[in-house]
Short mmCIF file of C-alpha atoms in Angstrom, two decimals:
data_model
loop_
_atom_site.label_atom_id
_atom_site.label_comp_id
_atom_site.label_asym_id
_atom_site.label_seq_id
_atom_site.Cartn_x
_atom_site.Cartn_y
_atom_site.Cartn_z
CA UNK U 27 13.08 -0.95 -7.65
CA UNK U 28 12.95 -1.67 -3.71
CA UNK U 29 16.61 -3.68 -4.95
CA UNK U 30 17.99 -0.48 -6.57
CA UNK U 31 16.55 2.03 -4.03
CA UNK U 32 18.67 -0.53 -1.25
CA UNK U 33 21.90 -0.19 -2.77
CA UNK U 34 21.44 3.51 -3.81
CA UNK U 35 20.88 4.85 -0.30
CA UNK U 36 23.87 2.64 1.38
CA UNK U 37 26.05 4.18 -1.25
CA UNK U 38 24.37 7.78 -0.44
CA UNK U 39 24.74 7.31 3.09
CA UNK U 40 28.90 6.31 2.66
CA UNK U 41 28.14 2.46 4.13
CA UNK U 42 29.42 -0.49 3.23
CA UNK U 43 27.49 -3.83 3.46
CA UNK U 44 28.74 -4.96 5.83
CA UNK U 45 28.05 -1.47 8.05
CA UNK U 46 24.27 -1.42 6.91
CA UNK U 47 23.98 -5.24 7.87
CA UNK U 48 25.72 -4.07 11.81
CA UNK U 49 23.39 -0.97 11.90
CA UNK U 50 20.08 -2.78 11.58
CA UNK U 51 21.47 -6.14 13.13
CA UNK U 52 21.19 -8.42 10.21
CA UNK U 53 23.23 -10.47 8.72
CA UNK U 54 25.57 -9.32 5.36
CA UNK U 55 24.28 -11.63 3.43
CA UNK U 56 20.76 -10.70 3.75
CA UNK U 57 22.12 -7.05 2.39
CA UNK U 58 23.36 -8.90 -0.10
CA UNK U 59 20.36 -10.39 -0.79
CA UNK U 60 18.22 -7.65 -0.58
CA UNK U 61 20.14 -5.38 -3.30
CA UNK U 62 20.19 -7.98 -5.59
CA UNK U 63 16.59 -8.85 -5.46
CA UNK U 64 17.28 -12.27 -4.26
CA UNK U 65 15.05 -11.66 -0.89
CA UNK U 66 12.50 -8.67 0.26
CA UNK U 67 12.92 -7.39 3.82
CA UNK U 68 9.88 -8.30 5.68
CA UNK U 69 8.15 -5.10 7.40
CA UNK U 70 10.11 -4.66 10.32
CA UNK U 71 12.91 -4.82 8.25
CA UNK U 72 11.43 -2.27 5.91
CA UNK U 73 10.57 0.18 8.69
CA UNK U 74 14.11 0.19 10.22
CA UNK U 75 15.66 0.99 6.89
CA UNK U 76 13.40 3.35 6.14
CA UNK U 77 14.29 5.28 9.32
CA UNK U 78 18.09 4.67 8.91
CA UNK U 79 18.10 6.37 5.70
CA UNK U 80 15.61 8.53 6.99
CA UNK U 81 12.40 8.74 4.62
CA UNK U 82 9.06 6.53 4.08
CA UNK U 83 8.94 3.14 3.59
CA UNK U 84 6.09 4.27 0.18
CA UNK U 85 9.55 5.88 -0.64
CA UNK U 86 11.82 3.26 -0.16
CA UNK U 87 9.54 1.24 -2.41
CA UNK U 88 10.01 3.84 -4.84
CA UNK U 89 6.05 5.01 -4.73
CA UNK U 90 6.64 8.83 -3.30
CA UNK U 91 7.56 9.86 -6.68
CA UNK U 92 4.75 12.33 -8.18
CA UNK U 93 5.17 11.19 -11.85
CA UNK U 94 3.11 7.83 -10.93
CA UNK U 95 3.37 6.75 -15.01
CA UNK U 96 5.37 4.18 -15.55
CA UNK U 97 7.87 5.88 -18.12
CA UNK U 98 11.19 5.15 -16.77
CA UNK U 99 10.91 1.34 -16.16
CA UNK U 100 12.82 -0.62 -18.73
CA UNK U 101 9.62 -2.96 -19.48
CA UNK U 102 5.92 -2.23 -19.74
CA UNK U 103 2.61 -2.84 -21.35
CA UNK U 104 -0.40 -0.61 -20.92
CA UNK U 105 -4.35 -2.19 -21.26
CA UNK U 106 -7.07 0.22 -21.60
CA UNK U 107 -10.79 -0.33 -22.12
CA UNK U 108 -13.44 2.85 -22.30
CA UNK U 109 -16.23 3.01 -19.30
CA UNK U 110 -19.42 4.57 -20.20
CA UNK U 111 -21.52 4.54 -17.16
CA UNK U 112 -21.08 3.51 -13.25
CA UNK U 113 -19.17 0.43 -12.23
CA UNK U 114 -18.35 -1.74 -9.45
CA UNK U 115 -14.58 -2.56 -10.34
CA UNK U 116 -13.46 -5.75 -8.88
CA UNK U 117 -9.57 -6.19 -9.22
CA UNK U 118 -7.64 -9.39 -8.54
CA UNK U 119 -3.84 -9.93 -9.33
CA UNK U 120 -1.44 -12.89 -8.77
CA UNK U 121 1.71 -11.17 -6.52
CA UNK U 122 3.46 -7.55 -7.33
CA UNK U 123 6.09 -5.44 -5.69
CA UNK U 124 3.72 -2.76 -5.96
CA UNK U 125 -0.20 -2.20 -6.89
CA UNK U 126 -1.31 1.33 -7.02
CA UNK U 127 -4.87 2.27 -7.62
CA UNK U 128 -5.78 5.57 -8.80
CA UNK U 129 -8.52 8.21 -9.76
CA UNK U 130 -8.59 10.05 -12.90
CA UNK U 131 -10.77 12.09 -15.07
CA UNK U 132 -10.55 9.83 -17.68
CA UNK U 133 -13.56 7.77 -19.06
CA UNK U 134 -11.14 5.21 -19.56
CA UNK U 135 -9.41 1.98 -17.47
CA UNK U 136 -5.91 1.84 -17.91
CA UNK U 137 -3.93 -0.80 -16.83
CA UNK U 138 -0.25 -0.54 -16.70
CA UNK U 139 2.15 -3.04 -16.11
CA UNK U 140 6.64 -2.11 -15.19
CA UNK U 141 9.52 -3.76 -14.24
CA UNK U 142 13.06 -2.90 -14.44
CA UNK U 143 13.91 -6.55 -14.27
CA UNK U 144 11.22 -9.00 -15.93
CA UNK U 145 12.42 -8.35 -19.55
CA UNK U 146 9.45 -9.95 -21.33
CA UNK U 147 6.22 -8.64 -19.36
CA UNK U 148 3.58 -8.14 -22.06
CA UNK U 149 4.85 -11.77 -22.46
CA UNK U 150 4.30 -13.12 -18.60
CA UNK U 151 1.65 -11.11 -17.56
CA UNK U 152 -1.93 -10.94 -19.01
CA UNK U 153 -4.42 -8.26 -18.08
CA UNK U 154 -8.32 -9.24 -18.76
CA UNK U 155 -11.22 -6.88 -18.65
CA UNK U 156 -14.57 -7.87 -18.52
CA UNK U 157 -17.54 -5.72 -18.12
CA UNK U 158 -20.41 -7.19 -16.64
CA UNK U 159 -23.19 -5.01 -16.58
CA UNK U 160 -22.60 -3.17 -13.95
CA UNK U 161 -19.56 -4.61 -13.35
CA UNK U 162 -16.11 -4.23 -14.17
CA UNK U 163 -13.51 -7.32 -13.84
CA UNK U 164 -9.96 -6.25 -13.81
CA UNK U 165 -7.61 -9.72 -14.11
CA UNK U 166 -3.84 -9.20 -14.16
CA UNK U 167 -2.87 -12.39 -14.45
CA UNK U 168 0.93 -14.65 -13.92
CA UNK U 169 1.42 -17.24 -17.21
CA UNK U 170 3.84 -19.28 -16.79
CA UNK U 171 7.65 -18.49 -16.88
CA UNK U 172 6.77 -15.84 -13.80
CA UNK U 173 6.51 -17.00 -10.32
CA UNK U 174 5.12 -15.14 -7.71
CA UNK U 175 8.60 -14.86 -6.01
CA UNK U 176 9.32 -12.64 -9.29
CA UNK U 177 6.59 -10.73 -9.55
CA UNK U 178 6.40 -9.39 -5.95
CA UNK U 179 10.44 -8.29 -6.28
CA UNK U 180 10.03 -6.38 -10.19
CA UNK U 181 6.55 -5.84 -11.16
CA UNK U 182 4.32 -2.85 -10.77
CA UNK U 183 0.81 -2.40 -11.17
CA UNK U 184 -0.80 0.59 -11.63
CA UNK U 185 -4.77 0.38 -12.11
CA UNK U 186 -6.45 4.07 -13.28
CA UNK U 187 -10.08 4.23 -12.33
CA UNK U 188 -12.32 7.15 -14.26
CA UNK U 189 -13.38 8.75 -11.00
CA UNK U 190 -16.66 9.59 -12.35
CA UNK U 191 -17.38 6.04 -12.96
CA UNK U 192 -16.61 4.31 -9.80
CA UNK U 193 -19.08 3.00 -7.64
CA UNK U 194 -17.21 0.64 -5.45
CA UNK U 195 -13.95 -1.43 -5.65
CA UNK U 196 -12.79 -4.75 -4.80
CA UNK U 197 -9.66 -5.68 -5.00
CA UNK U 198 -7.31 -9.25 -4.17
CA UNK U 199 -4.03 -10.24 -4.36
CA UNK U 200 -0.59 -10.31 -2.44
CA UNK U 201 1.57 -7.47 -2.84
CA UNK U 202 4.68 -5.46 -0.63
CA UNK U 203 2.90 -2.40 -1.33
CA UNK U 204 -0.51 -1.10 -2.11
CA UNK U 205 -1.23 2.59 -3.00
CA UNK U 206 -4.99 4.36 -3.28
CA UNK U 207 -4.61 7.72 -4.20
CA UNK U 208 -7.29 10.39 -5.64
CA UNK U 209 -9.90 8.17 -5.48
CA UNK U 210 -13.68 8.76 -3.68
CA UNK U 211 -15.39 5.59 -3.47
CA UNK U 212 -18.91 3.96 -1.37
CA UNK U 213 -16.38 1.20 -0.80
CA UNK U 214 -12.99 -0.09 -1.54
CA UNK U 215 -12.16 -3.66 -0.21
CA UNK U 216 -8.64 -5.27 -0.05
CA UNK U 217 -8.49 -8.91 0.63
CA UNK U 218 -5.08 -10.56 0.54
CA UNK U 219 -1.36 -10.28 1.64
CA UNK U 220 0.49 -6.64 2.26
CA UNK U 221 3.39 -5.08 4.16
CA UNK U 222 2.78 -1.37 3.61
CA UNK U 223 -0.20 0.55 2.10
CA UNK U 224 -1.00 4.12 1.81
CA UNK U 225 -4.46 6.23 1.42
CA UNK U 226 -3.45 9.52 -0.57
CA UNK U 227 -6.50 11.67 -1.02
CA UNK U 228 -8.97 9.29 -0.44
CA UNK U 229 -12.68 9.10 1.02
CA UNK U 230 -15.21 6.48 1.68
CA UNK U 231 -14.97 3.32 3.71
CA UNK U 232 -12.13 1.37 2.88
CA UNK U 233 -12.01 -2.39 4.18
CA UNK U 234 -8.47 -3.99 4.82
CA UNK U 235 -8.90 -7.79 4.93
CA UNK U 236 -5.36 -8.59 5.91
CA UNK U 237 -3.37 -10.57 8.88
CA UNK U 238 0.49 -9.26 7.67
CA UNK U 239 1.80 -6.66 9.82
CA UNK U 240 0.81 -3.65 8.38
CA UNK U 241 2.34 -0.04 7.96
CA UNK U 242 -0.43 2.07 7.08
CA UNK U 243 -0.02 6.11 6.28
CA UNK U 244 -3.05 7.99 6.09
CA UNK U 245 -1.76 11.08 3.99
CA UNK U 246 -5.08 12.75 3.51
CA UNK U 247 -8.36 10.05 4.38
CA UNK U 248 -11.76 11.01 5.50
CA UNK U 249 -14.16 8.52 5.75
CA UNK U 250 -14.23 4.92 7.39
CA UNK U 251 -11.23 2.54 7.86
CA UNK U 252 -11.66 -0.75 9.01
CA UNK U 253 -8.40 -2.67 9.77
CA UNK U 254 -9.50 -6.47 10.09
CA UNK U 255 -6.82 -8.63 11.21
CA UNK U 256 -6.07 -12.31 13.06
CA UNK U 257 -2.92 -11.80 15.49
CA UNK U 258 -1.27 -9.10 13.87
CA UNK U 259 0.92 -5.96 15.09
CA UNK U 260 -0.10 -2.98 12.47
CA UNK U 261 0.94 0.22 12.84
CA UNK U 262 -0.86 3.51 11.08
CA UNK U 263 0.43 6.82 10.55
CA UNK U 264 -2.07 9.75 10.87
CA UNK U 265 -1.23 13.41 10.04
CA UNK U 266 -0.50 15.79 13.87
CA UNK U 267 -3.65 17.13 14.45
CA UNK U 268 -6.35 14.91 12.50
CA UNK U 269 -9.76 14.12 13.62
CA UNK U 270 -10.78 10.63 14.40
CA UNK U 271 -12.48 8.60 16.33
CA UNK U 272 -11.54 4.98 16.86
CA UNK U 273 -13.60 2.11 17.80
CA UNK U 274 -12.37 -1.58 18.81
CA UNK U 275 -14.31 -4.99 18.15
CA UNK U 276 -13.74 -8.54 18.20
CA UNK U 277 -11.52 -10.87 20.79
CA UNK U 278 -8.39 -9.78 22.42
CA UNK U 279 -7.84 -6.87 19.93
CA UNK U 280 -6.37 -3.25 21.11
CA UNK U 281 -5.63 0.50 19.98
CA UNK U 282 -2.18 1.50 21.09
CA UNK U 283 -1.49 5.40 20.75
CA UNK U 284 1.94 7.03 19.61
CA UNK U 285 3.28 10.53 19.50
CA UNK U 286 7.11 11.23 18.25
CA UNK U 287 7.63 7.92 18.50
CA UNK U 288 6.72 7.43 22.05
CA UNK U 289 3.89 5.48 23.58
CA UNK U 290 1.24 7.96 24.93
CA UNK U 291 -2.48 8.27 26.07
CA UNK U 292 -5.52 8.03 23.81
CA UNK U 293 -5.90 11.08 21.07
CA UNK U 294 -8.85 10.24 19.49
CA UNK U 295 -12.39 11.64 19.48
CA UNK U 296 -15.00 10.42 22.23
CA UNK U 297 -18.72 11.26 22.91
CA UNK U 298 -20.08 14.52 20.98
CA UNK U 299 -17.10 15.57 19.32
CA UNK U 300 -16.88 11.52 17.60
CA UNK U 301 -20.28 11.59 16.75
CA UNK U 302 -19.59 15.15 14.71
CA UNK U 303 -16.57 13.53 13.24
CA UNK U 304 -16.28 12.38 9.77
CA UNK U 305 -13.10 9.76 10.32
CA UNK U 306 -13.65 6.36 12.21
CA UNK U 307 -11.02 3.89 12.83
CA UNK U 308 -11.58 0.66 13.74
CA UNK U 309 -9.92 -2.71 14.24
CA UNK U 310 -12.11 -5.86 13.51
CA UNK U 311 -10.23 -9.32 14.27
CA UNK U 312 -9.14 -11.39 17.13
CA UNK U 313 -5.74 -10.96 19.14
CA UNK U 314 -4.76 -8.23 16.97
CA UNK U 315 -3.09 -4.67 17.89
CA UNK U 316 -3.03 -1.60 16.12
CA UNK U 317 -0.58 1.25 17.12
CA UNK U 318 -2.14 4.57 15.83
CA UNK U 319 1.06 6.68 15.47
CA UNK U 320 0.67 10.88 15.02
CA UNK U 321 3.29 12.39 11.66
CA UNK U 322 4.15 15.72 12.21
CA UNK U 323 2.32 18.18 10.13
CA UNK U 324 4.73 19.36 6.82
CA UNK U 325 5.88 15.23 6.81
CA UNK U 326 2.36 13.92 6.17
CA UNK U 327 -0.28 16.42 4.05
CA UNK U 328 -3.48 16.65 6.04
#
């Protein structure tokens, strides 16, 4: 999809190749690449496309669309399992172009699996459920005949949670993309590798174990973020006008603040008016910094 979403906007935009490869100061054959699924841009890549063409990098993925089912990809296979009581879901995968984990008032799991370009998925991929007690295992597992390489170019995951049902959730794998929308959780723990994620009408304390350069959008989060990272440059997107506080730990690690794309002083919350506030950002790490960047209200729900 990220191939096909490429190609589509060049062509939108009136460029050729070789003007897209000038404009972002690559070379044509990474362009090349790129369309053809041969090679992912890494995130700075990502982010300077993105803004050349000029919309989100969840939408250069191809994740802004509201119809999250995966009707429309040539291949899929779907996995569900009923839930009758509270869980702890813990989720591991081996490499997708795009996980998204979702809330929903089903009393079901349903796991979903789509690619436009692995023609025999229900083949390659195998999703196992276990249920533990109190415990939910979610596997989504590569058999052979899919590499990694593959998977994290074509193959979307989509993992619905029964809201009512979810206690906390782990989840671990490498991915270009992860998406956690409509989902209220104690906890939610991601432990792996990522270039972009998004929280979409989320709250709880999420937990982002990752040392990739992040691009993080907050489109509606309450609750506690911790960003824990070894020598990485993240950057998160909050909505104009949001309450937060922000808090820094660990060796050599910094907050950077941004408005309209401009460096500028500290926004957040201090003293009585963090203690009253519901939203905490912190980064966790060594040598790590984290650019807290304000999205105009009307481009970013709050």
């Amino acid at each position: 999809m990220l191939a096909e979403n490429i190609r589509a906007r060049r062509m939108q935009a009136g460029l050729s190749q070789e003007q897209l490869a000038e404009q972002l100061q690559v070379s044509r054959q990474a362009v090349t690449k790129w369309e053809t699924g041969a090679g992912i841009p890494d995130i700075e890549n990502l982010r300077a496309i993105a803004a050349l063409f000029g919309i989100s990098i969840d939408e250069l993925l191809g994740d802004a669309s509201e119809n999250t089912a995966t009707c429309g990809h040539l291949h899929e296979s779907v996995t569900e399992y009923d839930i009758d009581g509270e869980k702890r879901f813990d989720i591991a995968f081996a490499g997708a172009a795009c996980v998204m984990i979702e809330g929903s008032d089903s009393e079901k799991v349903r796991v979903e699996l789509a690619s436009d370009t692995i023609s025999d998925v229900q083949r390659v991929c195998k999703v196992k459920i276990d249920d533990i007690r109190k415990r939910i295992d979610i596997d989504v597992k590569r058999l052979e005949g899919l590499s990694e390489t593959k998977a994290k170019e074509g193959l979307r995951i989509t993992v619905r949670l029964p809201q009512r049902y979810v206690d906390e959730v782990e989840l671990a794998g490498n991915a270009v993309s992860l998406v956690v929308r409509h989902l209220a959780t104690e906890r939610f723990e991601f432990t792996g590798k990522l270039s972009a994620m998004e929280l979409d009408d989320v709250s709880g304390h999420v937990e982002l174990n990752c040392n990739d350069d992040l691009d993080i959008r907050c489109t509606a989060f309450e609750g506690r973020l911790d960003v824990n990272q070894l020598s990485a440059t993240s950057k998160l997107h909050i909505s104009e006008g949001t309450p937060f506080e922000s808090v820094v730990h660990g060796i050599g690690n910094c907050i950077l603040y941004e408005c309209a794309g401009a460096p500028c002083d500290d926004f957040s919350l201090h003293s009585d008016e963090a203690a009253a506030c519901n939203t905490v950002i912190e980064l966790n790490g060594m040598r790590s910094e984290l650019t807290i960047s304000t999205v105009m209200s009307g481009a970013c729900a709050s």
